[in-house]
Coordinates of N, CA and C in Angstrom, one line a residue:
M1263 N -52.1 3.7 -78.8 CA -51.3 2.4 -78.7 C -51.4 1.8 -77.5
T1264 N -51.3 0.5 -77.2 CA -51.3 0.0 -75.9 C -49.7 0.2 -75.3
T1265 N -49.8 0.1 -74.0 CA -48.5 0.5 -73.5 C -47.5 -0.7 -73.6
L1266 N -47.8 -1.9 -73.7 CA -47.0 -3.2 -73.9 C -46.3 -3.1 -75.1
K1267 N -47.2 -2.7 -76.5 CA -46.9 -2.7 -77.7 C -46.0 -1.7 -77.9
S1268 N -46.1 -0.5 -77.4 CA -45.3 0.8 -77.5 C -44.0 0.4 -76.9
R1269 N -43.9 -0.2 -75.4 CA -42.6 -0.7 -74.8 C -42.1 -1.7 -75.9
L1270 N -42.6 -2.4 -76.6 CA -41.9 -3.5 -77.4 C -41.0 -2.6 -78.5
Q1271 N -41.9 -1.7 -79.2 CA -41.3 -1.0 -80.0 C -40.3 0.1 -79.6
D1272 N -40.3 0.7 -78.5 CA -39.1 1.4 -77.8 C -38.0 0.6 -77.6
D1273 N -38.2 -1.0 -77.2 CA -37.1 -1.6 -76.8 C -36.4 -2.3 -78.4
L1274 N -37.2 -2.3 -79.2 CA -36.7 -2.6 -80.6 C -35.6 -1.4 -81.3
T1275 N -36.1 -0.3 -80.9 CA -35.6 0.8 -81.2 C -34.1 0.9 -80.6
A1276 N -34.2 0.6 -79.5 CA -33.0 0.5 -78.6 C -32.0 -0.5 -79.0
A1277 N -32.6 -1.7 -79.1 CA -32.0 -3.0 -79.5 C -31.2 -2.6 -80.9
I1278 N -31.9 -1.9 -81.9 CA -31.1 -1.5 -83.2 C -30.0 -0.8 -82.9
K1279 N -30.3 0.1 -82.0 CA -29.0 1.3 -81.8 C -27.9 0.6 -81.0
E1280 N -28.3 -0.5 -80.4 CA -27.3 -0.9 -79.7 C -26.6 -2.3 -80.5
R1281 N -27.1 -2.5 -81.6 CA -26.7 -3.4 -82.7 C -26.9 -4.9 -82.0
D1282 N -28.0 -5.1 -81.3 CA -28.3 -6.3 -80.5 C -29.2 -7.3 -81.4
E1283 N -28.4 -7.8 -82.4 CA -29.0 -8.7 -83.3 C -30.3 -9.6 -82.9
L1284 N -29.8 -10.4 -81.9 CA -30.8 -11.3 -81.2 C -32.0 -10.6 -80.7
R1285 N -31.8 -9.8 -79.8 CA -33.0 -9.0 -79.4 C -33.9 -8.2 -80.6
S1286 N -33.2 -7.6 -81.6 CA -33.9 -6.8 -82.5 C -34.9 -7.7 -83.4
A1287 N -34.1 -8.8 -83.7 CA -34.8 -10.0 -84.4 C -35.9 -10.6 -83.9
T1288 N -35.8 -10.8 -82.5 CA -37.0 -11.3 -81.9 C -38.1 -10.4 -81.6
L1289 N -37.7 -9.1 -81.4 CA -38.9 -8.0 -81.2 C -39.4 -7.9 -82.6
R1290 N -38.7 -7.9 -83.6 CA -39.2 -7.7 -84.9 C -40.3 -8.9 -85.2
M1291 N -40.0 -10.0 -84.8 CA -41.0 -11.2 -85.1 C -42.1 -11.1 -84.4
T1292 N -42.0 -10.6 -83.1 CA -42.9 -10.3 -82.2 C -44.0 -9.4 -82.5
L1293 N -43.4 -8.2 -83.0 CA -44.2 -7.2 -83.5 C -45.1 -7.4 -84.7
A1294 N -44.4 -8.3 -85.6 CA -45.0 -8.6 -86.8 C -46.1 -9.8 -86.4
A1295 N -46.1 -10.4 -85.6 CA -47.1 -11.4 -85.2 C -48.1 -10.4 -84.5
I1296 N -48.1 -9.5 -83.9 CA -49.1 -8.7 -83.2 C -49.8 -7.9 -84.3
T1297 N -49.0 -7.3 -85.3 CA -49.5 -6.6 -86.5 C -50.6 -7.6 -87.2
T1298 N -50.1 -8.9 -87.3 CA -50.8 -9.9 -88.2 C -52.1 -10.0 -87.2
E1299 N -52.0 -10.1 -86.1 CA -53.4 -10.3 -85.2 C -54.2 -9.1 -85.4
E1300 N -53.7 -8.0 -85.4 CA -54.4 -6.8 -85.7 C -55.3 -6.7 -86.7
V1301 N -54.6 -7.3 -87.7 CA -55.2 -7.2 -89.0 C -55.9 -8.4 -89.7
S1302 N -56.0 -9.5 -88.7 CA -56.8 -10.6 -89.0 C -58.2 -10.1 -88.6
G1303 N -59.1 -10.8 -89.3 CA -60.5 -10.8 -89.0 C -61.2 -9.9 -90.1
K1304 N -62.2 -9.3 -89.6 CA -63.1 -8.5 -90.7 C -62.6 -7.2 -90.8
S1305 N -62.1 -6.6 -89.7 CA -61.7 -5.2 -89.7 C -60.3 -5.2 -88.7
A1306 N -59.3 -4.1 -89.3 CA -58.1 -3.9 -88.4 C -58.7 -3.2 -87.2
R1307 N -57.9 -3.6 -86.0 CA -58.2 -3.1 -84.7 C -57.1 -3.2 -84.0
E1308 N -56.9 -2.2 -83.0 CA -55.9 -2.1 -81.9 C -56.1 -3.3 -81.0
L1309 N -55.2 -4.1 -80.5 CA -54.9 -5.0 -79.7 C -54.9 -4.3 -78.1
T1310 N -55.4 -5.0 -77.2 CA -55.5 -4.6 -75.9 C -54.2 -5.2 -75.2
D1311 N -53.7 -4.6 -74.1 CA -52.5 -5.2 -73.5 C -52.5 -6.6 -73.3
D1312 N -53.9 -7.2 -72.9 CA -54.2 -8.4 -72.7 C -54.0 -9.4 -73.9
E1313 N -54.4 -8.9 -74.9 CA -54.3 -9.5 -76.2 C -52.8 -9.4 -76.5
V1314 N -52.2 -8.5 -76.6 CA -50.7 -8.4 -77.0 C -50.0 -9.2 -76.0
Q1315 N -50.2 -9.6 -74.7 CA -49.6 -10.4 -73.9 C -49.8 -12.0 -74.3
K1316 N -51.2 -12.1 -74.9 CA -51.4 -13.6 -75.3 C -50.5 -13.9 -76.7
V1317 N -50.3 -13.0 -77.5 CA -49.5 -13.1 -78.5 C -48.2 -13.4 -78.2
I1318 N -47.6 -12.6 -77.2 CA -46.2 -12.9 -76.7 C -46.0 -14.3 -76.2
T1319 N -47.1 -14.5 -75.4 CA -47.0 -15.9 -74.8 C -47.1 -17.1 -75.8
R1320 N -47.8 -16.9 -77.1 CA -47.7 -17.8 -77.9 C -46.5 -17.9 -78.7
E1321 N -45.9 -16.8 -79.1 CA -44.6 -16.4 -79.6 C -43.4 -17.3 -78.6
A1322 N -43.5 -17.2 -77.3 CA -42.6 -17.8 -76.6 C -42.5 -19.4 -76.4
K1323 N -44.1 -19.9 -76.8 CA -44.3 -21.3 -76.7 C -43.6 -21.6 -78.0
K1324 N -43.8 -21.0 -79.1 CA -43.3 -21.4 -80.2 C -41.8 -21.5 -80.1
R1325 N -41.1 -20.6 -79.5 CA -39.8 -20.8 -79.5 C -39.3 -21.9 -78.5
R1326 N -40.1 -22.2 -77.5 CA -39.7 -23.5 -76.6 C -39.9 -24.8 -77.4
E1327 N -40.9 -24.9 -78.2 CA -41.4 -25.9 -79.0 C -40.1 -26.1 -80.1
A1328 N -39.9 -25.3 -80.7 CA -38.7 -25.2 -81.5 C -37.4 -25.5 -81.2
A1329 N -37.1 -25.1 -80.0 CA -35.9 -25.6 -79.3 C -35.7 -27.1 -78.9
E1330 N -36.9 -27.6 -78.4 CA -36.8 -29.0 -78.3 C -36.9 -29.7 -79.4
A1331 N -37.5 -29.4 -80.6 CA -37.4 -30.1 -81.7 C -36.0 -29.9 -82.3
F1332 N -35.3 -28.9 -82.3 CA -33.9 -28.7 -82.8 C -33.1 -29.6 -82.0
A1333 N -33.1 -29.6 -80.6 CA -32.4 -30.2 -79.8 C -32.5 -31.7 -80.1
G1334 N -33.7 -32.2 -80.1 CA -34.1 -33.6 -80.6 C -33.6 -34.0 -82.0
G1335 N -33.4 -33.1 -83.0 CA -32.9 -33.3 -84.4 C -31.4 -33.1 -84.3
G1336 N -30.8 -32.8 -83.0 CA -29.2 -32.8 -83.2 C -28.8 -31.4 -83.8
R1337 N -29.5 -30.3 -83.5 CA -29.1 -29.1 -84.0 C -28.9 -28.2 -82.9
G1338 N -28.1 -28.3 -82.2 CA -27.8 -27.5 -80.9 C -27.8 -26.0 -81.0
E1339 N -27.1 -25.6 -82.0 CA -26.8 -24.2 -82.5 C -28.4 -23.5 -82.5
Q1340 N -29.2 -24.1 -83.5 CA -30.4 -23.7 -83.5 C -31.5 -23.6 -82.3
A1341 N -31.2 -24.6 -81.6 CA -31.9 -24.8 -80.2 C -31.4 -23.7 -79.2
E1342 N -30.1 -23.5 -79.0 CA -29.7 -22.4 -78.3 C -30.3 -21.0 -78.8
R1343 N -30.5 -20.8 -80.0 CA -30.9 -19.4 -80.8 C -32.5 -19.3 -80.2
E1344 N -33.2 -20.5 -80.3 CA -34.6 -20.4 -80.0 C -34.8 -20.3 -78.5
R1345 N -34.0 -20.9 -77.6 CA -34.0 -20.6 -76.3 C -33.7 -19.2 -76.1
A1346 N -32.7 -18.5 -76.7 CA -32.3 -17.2 -76.3 C -33.4 -16.1 -76.7
E1347 N -34.3 -16.5 -77.8 CA -35.1 -15.8 -78.3 C -36.3 -15.8 -77.2
G1348 N -36.5 -16.9 -76.6 CA -37.6 -17.1 -75.7 C -37.4 -16.5 -74.4
E1349 N -36.0 -16.3 -73.9 CA -35.8 -15.6 -73.0 C -36.1 -14.3 -72.9
V1350 N -35.6 -13.7 -74.2 CA -35.9 -12.3 -74.6 C -37.4 -12.0 -74.3
L1351 N -38.3 -12.8 -75.0 CA -39.9 -12.8 -74.7 C -40.4 -12.6 -73.3
A1352 N -39.5 -13.6 -72.5 CA -39.9 -13.9 -71.2 C -39.9 -12.6 -70.2
D1353 N -39.0 -11.6 -70.7 CA -39.0 -10.2 -70.0 C -40.4 -9.5 -70.2
Y1354 N -41.2 -9.9 -71.2 CA -42.5 -9.2 -71.4 C -43.5 -10.0 -70.9
L1355 N -43.4 -11.1 -70.1 CA -44.4 -11.9 -69.6 C -44.5 -11.9 -68.0
P1356 N -45.5 -12.1 -67.6 CA -45.6 -12.1 -66.1 C -44.8 -13.2 -65.6
Q1357 N -44.2 -13.3 -64.3 CA -43.5 -14.2 -63.6 C -44.3 -15.3 -63.6
Q1358 N -43.8 -16.5 -64.2 CA -44.4 -17.9 -64.0 C -44.6 -18.3 -62.6
L1359 N -45.7 -19.1 -62.5 CA -45.8 -19.8 -61.2 C -44.9 -20.9 -61.0
T1360 N -44.4 -21.2 -59.8 CA -43.8 -22.2 -59.4 C -44.8 -23.4 -59.3
D1361 N -44.0 -24.7 -59.4 CA -44.9 -25.7 -59.2 C -45.8 -25.9 -57.8
E1362 N -45.1 -25.4 -56.8 CA -45.9 -25.3 -55.4 C -47.1 -24.3 -55.6
E1363 N -46.8 -23.1 -56.1 CA -48.0 -22.2 -56.2 C -48.9 -22.8 -57.1
L1364 N -48.6 -23.5 -58.0 CA -49.8 -24.0 -59.0 C -50.5 -25.1 -58.3
D1365 N -49.7 -26.0 -57.4 CA -50.5 -27.0 -56.8 C -51.2 -26.4 -55.8
A1366 N -51.1 -25.4 -55.2 CA -51.9 -24.7 -54.4 C -53.2 -24.1 -54.9
L1367 N -52.9 -23.5 -56.0 CA -54.3 -23.0 -56.8 C -55.2 -24.0 -57.2
V1368 N -54.5 -25.1 -57.7 CA -55.2 -26.2 -58.2 C -55.9 -27.1 -57.0
G1369 N -55.4 -27.0 -56.0 CA -55.8 -27.6 -54.6 C -57.2 -26.9 -54.3
E1370 N -57.0 -25.5 -54.3 CA -58.3 -24.6 -54.0 C -59.4 -24.9 -55.0
A1371 N -59.0 -25.0 -56.4 CA -60.1 -25.3 -57.5 C -60.6 -26.4 -57.3
V1372 N -60.0 -27.7 -56.9 CA -60.6 -28.8 -56.8 C -61.5 -28.9 -55.5
A1373 N -61.1 -28.3 -54.4 CA -62.1 -28.3 -53.2 C -63.2 -27.5 -53.5
D1374 N -63.3 -26.3 -54.3 CA -64.3 -25.3 -54.8 C -65.3 -26.4 -55.8
A1375 N -64.7 -27.0 -56.8 CA -65.5 -27.8 -57.6 C -66.2 -28.9 -56.8
Q1376 N -65.4 -29.8 -55.9 CA -66.1 -30.5 -55.2 C -67.3 -30.1 -54.2
A1377 N -67.3 -29.0 -53.8 CA -68.1 -28.2 -53.1 C -69.5 -28.1 -53.8
Q1378 N -69.0 -27.9 -55.0 CA -70.3 -27.6 -56.0 C -70.7 -28.7 -56.5
G1379 N -70.2 -30.1 -56.2 CA -70.7 -31.2 -56.5 C -70.0 -32.1 -57.9
A1380 N -69.0 -31.6 -58.3 CA -68.3 -32.2 -59.1 C -67.4 -33.2 -58.6
E1381 N -67.3 -34.4 -59.0 CA -66.7 -35.6 -58.8 C -65.8 -36.5 -59.7
G1382 N -64.8 -37.0 -59.2 CA -64.2 -38.0 -60.3 C -63.6 -37.3 -61.5
P1383 N -63.3 -38.1 -62.7 CA -62.8 -37.5 -63.7 C -63.5 -36.2 -64.4
R1384 N -64.6 -36.5 -64.2 CA -65.6 -35.5 -64.9 C -65.6 -34.0 -64.2
A1385 N -64.8 -34.1 -63.1 CA -64.6 -32.8 -62.4 C -63.6 -31.8 -63.1
M1386 N -62.9 -32.5 -63.9 CA -61.8 -31.8 -64.7 C -62.2 -30.4 -65.4
G1387 N -63.1 -30.4 -66.0 CA -63.9 -29.3 -66.7 C -64.1 -28.3 -65.8
A1388 N -64.8 -28.6 -64.8 CA -65.3 -27.6 -63.8 C -64.1 -27.1 -62.8
V1389 N -63.1 -27.9 -62.7 CA -61.8 -27.4 -61.8 C -61.1 -26.6 -62.9
M1390 N -60.9 -26.8 -64.1 CA -60.2 -25.9 -65.2 C -60.9 -24.6 -65.2
K1391 N -62.3 -24.5 -65.2 CA -62.9 -23.4 -65.3 C -62.9 -22.3 -64.1
I1392 N -62.4 -22.8 -62.9 CA -62.1 -22.3 -61.7 C -60.8 -21.8 -61.7
V1393 N -59.9 -22.6 -62.0 CA -58.4 -22.3 -62.0 C -57.8 -21.6 -63.1
N1394 N -58.6 -21.6 -64.4 CA -57.7 -20.9 -65.4 C -57.7 -19.4 -65.3
P1395 N -58.7 -18.7 -65.0 CA -58.7 -17.3 -64.5 C -57.6 -16.9 -63.5
K1396 N -57.4 -17.6 -62.6 CA -56.5 -17.6 -61.5 C -54.9 -17.4 -62.1
V1397 N -54.9 -18.3 -63.0 CA -53.3 -18.6 -63.4 C -53.1 -17.9 -64.9
Q1398 N -54.1 -17.4 -65.3 CA -53.9 -17.0 -66.7 C -52.6 -16.1 -67.1
G1399 N -51.9 -16.7 -68.2 CA -50.7 -16.1 -68.3 C -49.4 -16.3 -67.2
R1400 N -49.6 -16.9 -66.2 CA -48.5 -17.1 -65.4 C -48.3 -18.7 -65.5
A1401 N -49.1 -19.5 -66.1 CA -48.7 -21.0 -66.3 C -49.4 -21.6 -67.6
E1402 N -48.7 -22.3 -68.3 CA -49.1 -23.1 -69.6 C -50.4 -23.8 -69.4
G1403 N -51.2 -23.8 -70.2 CA -52.6 -24.6 -70.1 C -52.2 -26.1 -69.9
G1404 N -51.3 -26.8 -70.6 CA -50.9 -28.1 -70.4 C -50.3 -28.4 -69.2
R1405 N -49.4 -27.6 -68.7 CA -49.0 -27.7 -67.0 C -50.1 -27.6 -66.4
V1406 N -51.1 -26.8 -66.5 CA -52.3 -26.6 -65.4 C -53.1 -27.8 -65.5
A1407 N -53.5 -28.3 -66.8 CA -54.1 -29.3 -67.0 C -53.5 -30.7 -66.1
A1408 N -52.0 -30.9 -66.3 CA -51.4 -32.1 -65.8 C -51.5 -31.8 -64.4
A1409 N -51.4 -30.7 -63.7 CA -51.4 -30.5 -62.4 C -52.9 -31.0 -61.8
V1410 N -54.0 -30.5 -62.5 CA -55.3 -30.9 -62.2 C -55.6 -32.4 -62.3
K1411 N -55.1 -33.0 -63.3 CA -55.3 -34.4 -63.3 C -54.7 -35.2 -62.3
K1412 N -53.4 -34.8 -62.0 CA -52.6 -35.5 -60.8 C -53.6 -35.2 -59.5
R1413 N -53.9 -34.0 -59.4 CA -54.7 -33.6 -58.0 C -55.9 -34.6 -58.1
L1414 N -56.7 -34.6 -59.2 CA -57.9 -35.4 -59.1 C -57.6 -36.9 -58.9
A1415 N -56.4 -37.3 -59.6 CA -56.2 -38.8 -59.6 C -56.0 -39.1 -58.0
A1416 N -55.2 -38.2 -57.3 CA -54.8 -38.4 -55.9 C -56.0 -38.5 -55.0
G1417 N -57.0 -37.9 -55.5 CA -58.2 -38.0 -55.1 C -58.9 -37.3 -53.8

């Protein structure tokens, strides 16, 4: 078993013993998503830590989006619950990049892409190919794309 998945299961056991309903429910949902991912496809397999992290990232994104939807629909209590679940999942994810760190990485990637001959709006794909491996798991794709567009537009 991967170390991240076993950590989730150990933390779930501890949360159940402490009667921490929020944490145990969140970890149960996340472990269920991991299991679903493991058995999807042609044959069951064990996920690597990186794959488990991607599942956790996806679950955290779902919580953020649900919180926004609930808040927009005037359901503050459910929005708070979703935010709290997202905070529980954030403990298992790498530290997110600040806007300044992301801008610096994007700036380097734009310079690299331009050195390779990529110009104008078409450089977007080339820049994303360079920057994505550097920020993997530490910044959401939409946030990275927006930073790249802003940098390319500035020129």
